[in-house]
Short mmCIF file of C-alpha atoms in Angstrom, two decimals:
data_model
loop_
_atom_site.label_atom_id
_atom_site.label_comp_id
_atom_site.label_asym_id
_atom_site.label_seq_id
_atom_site.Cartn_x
_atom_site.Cartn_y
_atom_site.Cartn_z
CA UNK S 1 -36.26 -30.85 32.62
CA UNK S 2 -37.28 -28.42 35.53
CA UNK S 3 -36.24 -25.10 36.27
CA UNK S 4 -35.52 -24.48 39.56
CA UNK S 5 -36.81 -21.22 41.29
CA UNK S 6 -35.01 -19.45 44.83
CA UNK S 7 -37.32 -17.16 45.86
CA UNK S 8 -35.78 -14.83 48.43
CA UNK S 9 -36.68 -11.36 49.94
CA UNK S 10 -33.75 -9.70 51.38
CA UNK S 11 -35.05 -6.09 50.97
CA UNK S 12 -38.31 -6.74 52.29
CA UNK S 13 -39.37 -5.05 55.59
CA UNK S 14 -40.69 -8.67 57.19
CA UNK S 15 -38.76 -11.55 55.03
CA UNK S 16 -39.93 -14.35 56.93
CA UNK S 17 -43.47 -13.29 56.62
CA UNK S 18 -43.22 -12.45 53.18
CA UNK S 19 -42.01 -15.78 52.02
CA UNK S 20 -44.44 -17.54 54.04
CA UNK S 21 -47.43 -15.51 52.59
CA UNK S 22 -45.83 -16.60 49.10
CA UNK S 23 -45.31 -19.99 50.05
CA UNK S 24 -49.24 -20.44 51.11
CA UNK S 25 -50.42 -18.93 47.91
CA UNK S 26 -48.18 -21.51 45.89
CA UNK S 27 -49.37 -24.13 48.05
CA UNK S 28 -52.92 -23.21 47.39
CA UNK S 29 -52.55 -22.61 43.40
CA UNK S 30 -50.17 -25.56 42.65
CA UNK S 31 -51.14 -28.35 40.80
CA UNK S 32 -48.20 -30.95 42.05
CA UNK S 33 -46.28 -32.60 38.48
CA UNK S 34 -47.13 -36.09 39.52
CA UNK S 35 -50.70 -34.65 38.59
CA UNK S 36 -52.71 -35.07 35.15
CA UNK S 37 -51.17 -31.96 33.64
CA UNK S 38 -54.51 -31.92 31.09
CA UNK S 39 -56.88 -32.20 33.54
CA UNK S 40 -56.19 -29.63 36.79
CA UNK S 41 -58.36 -28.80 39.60
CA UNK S 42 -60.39 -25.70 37.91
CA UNK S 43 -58.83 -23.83 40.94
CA UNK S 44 -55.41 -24.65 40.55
CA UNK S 45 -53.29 -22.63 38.20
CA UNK S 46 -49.40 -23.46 38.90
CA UNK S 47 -47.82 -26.52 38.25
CA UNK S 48 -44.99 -27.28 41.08
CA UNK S 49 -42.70 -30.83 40.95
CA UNK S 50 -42.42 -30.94 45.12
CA UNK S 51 -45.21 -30.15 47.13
CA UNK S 52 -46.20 -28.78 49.48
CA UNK S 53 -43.37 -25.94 49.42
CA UNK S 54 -41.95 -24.23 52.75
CA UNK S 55 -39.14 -21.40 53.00
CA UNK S 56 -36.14 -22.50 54.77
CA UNK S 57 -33.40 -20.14 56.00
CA UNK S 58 -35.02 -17.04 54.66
CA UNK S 59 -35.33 -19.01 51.51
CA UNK S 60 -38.30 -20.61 49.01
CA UNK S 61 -37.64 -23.33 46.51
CA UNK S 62 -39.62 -23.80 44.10
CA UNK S 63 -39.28 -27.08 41.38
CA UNK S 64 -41.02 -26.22 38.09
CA UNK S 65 -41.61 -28.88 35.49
CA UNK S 66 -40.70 -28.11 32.06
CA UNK S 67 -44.11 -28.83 30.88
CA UNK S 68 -46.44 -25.92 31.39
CA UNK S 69 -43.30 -23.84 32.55
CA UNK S 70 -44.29 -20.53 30.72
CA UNK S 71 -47.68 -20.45 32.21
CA UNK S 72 -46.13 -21.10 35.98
CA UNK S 73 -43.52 -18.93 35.73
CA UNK S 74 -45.83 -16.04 34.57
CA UNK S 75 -48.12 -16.48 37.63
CA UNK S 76 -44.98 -16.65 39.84
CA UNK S 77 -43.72 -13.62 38.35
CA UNK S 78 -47.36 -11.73 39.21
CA UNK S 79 -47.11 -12.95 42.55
CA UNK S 80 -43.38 -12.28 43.90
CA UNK S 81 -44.32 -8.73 41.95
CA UNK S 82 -47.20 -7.75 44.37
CA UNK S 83 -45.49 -8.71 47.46
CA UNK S 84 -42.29 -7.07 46.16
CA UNK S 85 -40.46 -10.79 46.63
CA UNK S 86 -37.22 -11.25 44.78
CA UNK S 87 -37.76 -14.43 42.30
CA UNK S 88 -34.40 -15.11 40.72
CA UNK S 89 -33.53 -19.31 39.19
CA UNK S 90 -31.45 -22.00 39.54
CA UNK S 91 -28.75 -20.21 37.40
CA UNK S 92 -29.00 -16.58 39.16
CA UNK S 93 -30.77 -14.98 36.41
CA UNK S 94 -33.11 -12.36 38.21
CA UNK S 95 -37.05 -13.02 37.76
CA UNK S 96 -38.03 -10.37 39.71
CA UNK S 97 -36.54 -7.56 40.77
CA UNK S 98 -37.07 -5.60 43.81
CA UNK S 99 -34.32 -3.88 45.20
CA UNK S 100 -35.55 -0.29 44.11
CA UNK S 101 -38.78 -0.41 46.00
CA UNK S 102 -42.31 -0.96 44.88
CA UNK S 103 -44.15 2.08 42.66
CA UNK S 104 -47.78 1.97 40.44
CA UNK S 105 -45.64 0.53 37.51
CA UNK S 106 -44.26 -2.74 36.43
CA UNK S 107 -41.70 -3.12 33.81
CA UNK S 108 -40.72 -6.42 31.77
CA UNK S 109 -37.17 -6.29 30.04
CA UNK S 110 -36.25 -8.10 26.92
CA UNK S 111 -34.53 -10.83 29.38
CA UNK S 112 -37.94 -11.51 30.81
CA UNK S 113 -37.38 -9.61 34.49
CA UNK S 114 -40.14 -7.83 35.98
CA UNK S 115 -38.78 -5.13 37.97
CA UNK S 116 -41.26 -3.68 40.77
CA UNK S 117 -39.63 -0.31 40.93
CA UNK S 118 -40.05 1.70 37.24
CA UNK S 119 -38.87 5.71 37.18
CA UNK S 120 -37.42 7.74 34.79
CA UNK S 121 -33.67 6.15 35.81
CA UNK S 122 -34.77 2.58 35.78
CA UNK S 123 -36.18 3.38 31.92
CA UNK S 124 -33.27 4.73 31.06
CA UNK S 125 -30.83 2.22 32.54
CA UNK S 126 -33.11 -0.42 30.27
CA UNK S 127 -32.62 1.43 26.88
CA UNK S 128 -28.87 2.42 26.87
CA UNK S 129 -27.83 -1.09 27.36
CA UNK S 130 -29.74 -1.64 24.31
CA UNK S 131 -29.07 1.18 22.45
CA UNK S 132 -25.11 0.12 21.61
CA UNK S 133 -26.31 -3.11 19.44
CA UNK S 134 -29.77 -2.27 18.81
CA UNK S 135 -31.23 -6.29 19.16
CA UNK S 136 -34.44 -6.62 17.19
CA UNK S 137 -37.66 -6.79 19.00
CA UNK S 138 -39.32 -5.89 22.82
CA UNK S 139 -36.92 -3.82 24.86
CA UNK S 140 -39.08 -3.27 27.72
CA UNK S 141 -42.80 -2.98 28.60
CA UNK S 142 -44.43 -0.77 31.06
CA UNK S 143 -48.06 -1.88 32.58
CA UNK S 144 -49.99 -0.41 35.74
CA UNK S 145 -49.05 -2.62 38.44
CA UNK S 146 -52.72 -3.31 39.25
CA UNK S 147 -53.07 -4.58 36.01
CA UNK S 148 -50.53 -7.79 36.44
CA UNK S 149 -52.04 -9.46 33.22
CA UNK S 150 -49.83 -6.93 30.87
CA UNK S 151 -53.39 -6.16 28.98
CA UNK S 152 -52.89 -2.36 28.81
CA UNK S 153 -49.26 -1.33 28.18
CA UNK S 154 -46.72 0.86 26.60
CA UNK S 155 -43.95 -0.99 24.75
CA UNK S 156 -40.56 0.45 23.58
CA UNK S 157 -38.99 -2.27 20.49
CA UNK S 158 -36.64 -2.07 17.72
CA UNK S 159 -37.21 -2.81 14.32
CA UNK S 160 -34.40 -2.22 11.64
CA UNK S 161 -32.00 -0.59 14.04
CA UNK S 162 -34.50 2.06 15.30
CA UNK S 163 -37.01 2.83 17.92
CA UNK S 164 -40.54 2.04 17.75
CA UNK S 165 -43.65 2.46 20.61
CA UNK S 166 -47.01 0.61 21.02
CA UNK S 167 -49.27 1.77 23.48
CA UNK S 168 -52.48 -0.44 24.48
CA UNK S 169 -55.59 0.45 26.21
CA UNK S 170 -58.71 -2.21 26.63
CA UNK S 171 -59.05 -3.85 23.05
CA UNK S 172 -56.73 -0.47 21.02
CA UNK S 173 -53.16 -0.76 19.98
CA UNK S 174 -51.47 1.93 18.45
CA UNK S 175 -48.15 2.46 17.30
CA UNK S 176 -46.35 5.82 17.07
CA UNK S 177 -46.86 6.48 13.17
CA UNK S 178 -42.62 6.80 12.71
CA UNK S 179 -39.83 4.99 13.85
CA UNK S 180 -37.76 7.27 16.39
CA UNK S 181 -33.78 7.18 16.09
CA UNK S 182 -32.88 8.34 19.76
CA UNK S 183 -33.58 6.31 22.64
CA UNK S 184 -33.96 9.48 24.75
CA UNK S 185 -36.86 10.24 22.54
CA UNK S 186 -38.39 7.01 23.24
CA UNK S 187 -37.47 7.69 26.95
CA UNK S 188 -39.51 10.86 27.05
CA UNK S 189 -42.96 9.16 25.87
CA UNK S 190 -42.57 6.40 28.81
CA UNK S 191 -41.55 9.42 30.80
CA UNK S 192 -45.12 10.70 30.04
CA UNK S 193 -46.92 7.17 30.40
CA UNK S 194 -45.57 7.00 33.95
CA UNK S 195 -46.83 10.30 35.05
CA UNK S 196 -50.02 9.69 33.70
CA UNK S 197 -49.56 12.87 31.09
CA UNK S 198 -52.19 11.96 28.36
CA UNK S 199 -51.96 14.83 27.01
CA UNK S 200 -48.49 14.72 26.23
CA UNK S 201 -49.38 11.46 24.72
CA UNK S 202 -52.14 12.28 22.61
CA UNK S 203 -49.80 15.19 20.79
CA UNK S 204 -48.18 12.14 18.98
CA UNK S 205 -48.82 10.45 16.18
CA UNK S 206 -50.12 7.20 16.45
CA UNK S 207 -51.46 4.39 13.88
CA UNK S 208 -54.07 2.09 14.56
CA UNK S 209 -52.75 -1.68 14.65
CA UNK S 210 -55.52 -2.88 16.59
CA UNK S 211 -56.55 -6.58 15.91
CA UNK S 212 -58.18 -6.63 12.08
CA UNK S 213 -56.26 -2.96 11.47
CA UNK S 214 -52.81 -3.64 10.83
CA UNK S 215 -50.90 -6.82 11.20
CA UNK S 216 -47.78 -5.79 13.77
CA UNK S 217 -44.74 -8.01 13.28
CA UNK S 218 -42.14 -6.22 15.00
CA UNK S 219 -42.38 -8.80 17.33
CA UNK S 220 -43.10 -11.91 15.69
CA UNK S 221 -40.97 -14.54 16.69
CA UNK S 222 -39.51 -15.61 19.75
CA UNK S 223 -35.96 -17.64 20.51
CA UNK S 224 -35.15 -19.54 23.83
CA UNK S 225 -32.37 -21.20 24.25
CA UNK S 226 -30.77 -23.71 26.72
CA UNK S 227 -28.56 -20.89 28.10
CA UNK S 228 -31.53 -18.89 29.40
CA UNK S 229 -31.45 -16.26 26.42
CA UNK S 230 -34.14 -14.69 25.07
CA UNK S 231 -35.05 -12.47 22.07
CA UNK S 232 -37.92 -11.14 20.67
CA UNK S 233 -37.31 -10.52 16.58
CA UNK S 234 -39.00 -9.06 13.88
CA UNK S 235 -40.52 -10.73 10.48
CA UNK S 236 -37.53 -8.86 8.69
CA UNK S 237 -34.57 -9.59 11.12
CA UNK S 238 -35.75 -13.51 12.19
CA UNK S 239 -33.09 -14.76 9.79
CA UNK S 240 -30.40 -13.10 11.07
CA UNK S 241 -31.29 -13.33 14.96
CA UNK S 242 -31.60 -17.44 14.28
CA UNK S 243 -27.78 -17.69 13.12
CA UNK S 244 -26.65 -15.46 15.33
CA UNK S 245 -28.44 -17.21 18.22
CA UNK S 246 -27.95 -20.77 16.79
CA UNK S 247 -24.12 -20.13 15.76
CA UNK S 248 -22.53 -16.85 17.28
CA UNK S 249 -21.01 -15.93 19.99
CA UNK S 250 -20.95 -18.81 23.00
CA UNK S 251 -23.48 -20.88 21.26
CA UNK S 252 -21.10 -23.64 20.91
CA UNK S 253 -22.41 -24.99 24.33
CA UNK S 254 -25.83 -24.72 23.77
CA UNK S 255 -28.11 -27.65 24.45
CA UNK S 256 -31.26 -26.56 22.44
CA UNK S 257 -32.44 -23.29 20.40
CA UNK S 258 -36.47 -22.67 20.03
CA UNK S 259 -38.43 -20.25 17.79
CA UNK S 260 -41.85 -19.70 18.47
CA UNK S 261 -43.87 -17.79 16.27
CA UNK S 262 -46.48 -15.04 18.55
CA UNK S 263 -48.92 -14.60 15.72
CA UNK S 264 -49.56 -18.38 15.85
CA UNK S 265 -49.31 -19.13 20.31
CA UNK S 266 -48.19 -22.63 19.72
CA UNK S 267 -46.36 -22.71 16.80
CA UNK S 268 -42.61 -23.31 17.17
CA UNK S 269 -39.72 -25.49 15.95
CA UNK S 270 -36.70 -26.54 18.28
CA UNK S 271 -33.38 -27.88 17.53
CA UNK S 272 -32.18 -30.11 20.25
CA UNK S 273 -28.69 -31.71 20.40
CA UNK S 274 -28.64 -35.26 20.09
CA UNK S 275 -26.14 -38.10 20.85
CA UNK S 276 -23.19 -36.07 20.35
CA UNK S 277 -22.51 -34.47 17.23
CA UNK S 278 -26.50 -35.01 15.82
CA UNK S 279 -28.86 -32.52 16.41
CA UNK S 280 -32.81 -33.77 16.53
CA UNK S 281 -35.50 -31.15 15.18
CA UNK S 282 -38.92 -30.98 16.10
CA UNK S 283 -41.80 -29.05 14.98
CA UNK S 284 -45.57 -28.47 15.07
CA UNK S 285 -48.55 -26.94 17.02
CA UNK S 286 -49.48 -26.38 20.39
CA UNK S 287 -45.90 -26.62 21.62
CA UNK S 288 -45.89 -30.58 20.78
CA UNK S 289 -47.85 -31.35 23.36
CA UNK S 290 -49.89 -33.97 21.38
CA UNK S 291 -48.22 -34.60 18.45
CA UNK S 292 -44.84 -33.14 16.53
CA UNK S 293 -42.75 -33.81 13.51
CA UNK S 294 -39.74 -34.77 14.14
CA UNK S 295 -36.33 -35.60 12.27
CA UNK S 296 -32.55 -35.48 12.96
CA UNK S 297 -29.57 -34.38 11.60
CA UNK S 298 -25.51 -35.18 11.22
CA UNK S 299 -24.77 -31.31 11.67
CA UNK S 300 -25.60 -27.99 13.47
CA UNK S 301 -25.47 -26.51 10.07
CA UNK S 302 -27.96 -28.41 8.87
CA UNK S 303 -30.42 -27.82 12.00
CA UNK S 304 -29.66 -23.86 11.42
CA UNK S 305 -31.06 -24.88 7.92
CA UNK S 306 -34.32 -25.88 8.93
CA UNK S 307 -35.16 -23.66 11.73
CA UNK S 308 -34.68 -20.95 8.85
CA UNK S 309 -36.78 -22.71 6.54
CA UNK S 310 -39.15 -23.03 9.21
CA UNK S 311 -39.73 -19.40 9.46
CA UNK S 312 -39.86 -18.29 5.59
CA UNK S 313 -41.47 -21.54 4.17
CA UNK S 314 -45.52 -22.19 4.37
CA UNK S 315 -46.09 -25.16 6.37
CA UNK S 316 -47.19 -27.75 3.40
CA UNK S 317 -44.33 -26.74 1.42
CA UNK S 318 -41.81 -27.24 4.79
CA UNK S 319 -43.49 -30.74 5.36
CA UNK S 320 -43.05 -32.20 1.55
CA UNK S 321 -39.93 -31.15 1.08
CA UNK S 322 -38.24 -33.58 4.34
CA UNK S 323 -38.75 -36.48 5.20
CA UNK S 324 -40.64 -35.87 8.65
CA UNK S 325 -41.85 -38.98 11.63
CA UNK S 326 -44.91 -37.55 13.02
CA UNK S 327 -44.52 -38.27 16.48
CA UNK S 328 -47.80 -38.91 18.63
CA UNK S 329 -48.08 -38.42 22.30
CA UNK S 330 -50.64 -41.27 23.49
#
């Protein structure tokens, strides 16, 4: 599996040059798939399917494996930001968006675009689409552009139907100490983040939940699917965000659901659909990448089953109970 990326830059000043300044600096950090994907060059950090890349017709492909996807994609992301190059995939979904400009600010939504342009409107736009169904988790997060690693930022979530904020500086996280239920009040403290109002910021009142403080699981586990969703869920609202993503809505047609757990970065369980009607279910550490249980079922209700188990069960208890292969990647 591979996703395919277009990278275009219609609303830049000098597209040509733009996409040939971000086609040498995938060319020099790529890592081609063919490659040992364990052992890299020290220097390379993305891992491309065809290379070398080259834009064509105002136009850059570029062919991501599925292995080691995350990481690439995250790097593209950083890049197309600072040259204010539209990144969108095979599908259409927008990586990167650019059309408002560039500003000091970059903002991730809960669908995973980075916009380049973040003011008071943009916010705003973000957190009324939201606001109607209230989805549990990361609405949007807000970091100094210069800062492309996301280490310092203010966060806007939802946790049982209301508002919550987490702001970050160096190694402190804090959390406003209740949960708001207006999104124009959450509004107003980005509002202040953006214009650099500490003050304004410092009048609230904020918890510690620094590492070894307070263990934050607003955002606990995370759900991919096959369909290019994403969603970002709480410790409380994981068991209804799995069946609704696993059997609501258009779900019918999905290919595969995955929930990772973001306390543990490696941790996950996928259901996959296999040979028709069967679904196959796999499970472990470290994404599977050496070894992962696996097992498969007759029925989509019973892979729902398991992925739910998966998330409320400790991991011995999960394991004894089914009758797991252990699959080992030699």
């Amino acid at each position: 599996m591979a996703y395919d990326l277009y990278v275009t830059a219609p609303d830049h000043p000098r597209p040509a040059e733009a996409l040939t300044a971000f086609a040498d600096t995938v060319n020099r950090g790529a890592v081609p798939g063919a490659a040992d994907p364990d052992n890299p060059p020290a220097d390379r950090r993305l891992r491309i399917t065809a290379y070398p890349v080259a834009p064509s017709d105002g136009v850059l492909t570029v062919a991501v494996p599925y292995q080691g996807a995350t990481e690439t994609l995250n790097s593209l992301q950083n890049d197309a930001a600072r040259r204010t190059v539209r990144l969108t995939d095979i599908g259409g979904r927008v990586l990167v968006e650019t059309a408002g400009g560039d500003s000091p600010f970059r903002m991730r939504d809960r669908a995973g675009t980075v916009h380049t342009f973040v003011d008071a409107t943009t916010v705003r736009r973000v957190l009324a689409e939201a606001d109607g169904w209230r989805p549990a988790g990361m609405v949007l997060s807000v970091s100094p552009a210069d800062d492309p690693t996301g280490a310092n930022y203010l966060r806007v979530g939802i946790v049982n139907r209301r508002w919550t904020v987490h702001l970050r500086t160096g190694e402190t996280v804090r959390q406003l100490a209740d949960l708001l239920d207006r999104a124009e009040t959450a509004a107003t403290v980005v509002d202040s983040y953006l214009a650099g109002d500490v003050a304004a910021l410092e009048q609230l009142s904020w918890a510690d939940i620094s590492m070894g403080m307070v263990a934050d699981t607003t955002n606990r586990w995370r759900l991919d699917d096959s369909a290019g969703g994403l969603t970002v869920t709480s410790e409380a609202e994981v068991r209804e965000a799995v069946t609704a993503g696993f059997a609501g809505g258009s779900t019918g047609d999905l290919d595969w659901l995955q929930v990772s757990d973001q306390t543990n970065p490696g941790d996950y369980i996928t259901a996959d659909r296999h040979l028709g009607t069967q679904w196959c279910v796999m499970w472990g550490h470290g994404y599977g990448e050496e070894r992962y249980w696996r097992a498969v079922v007759d029925s989509p209700a019973a892979a729902l089953d398991l992925l739910l188990a998966w998330t409320e069960t400790p991991e011995e208890t999960f394991l004894a109970a089914r009758d797991w292969e252990l699959v080992v990647d030699e």
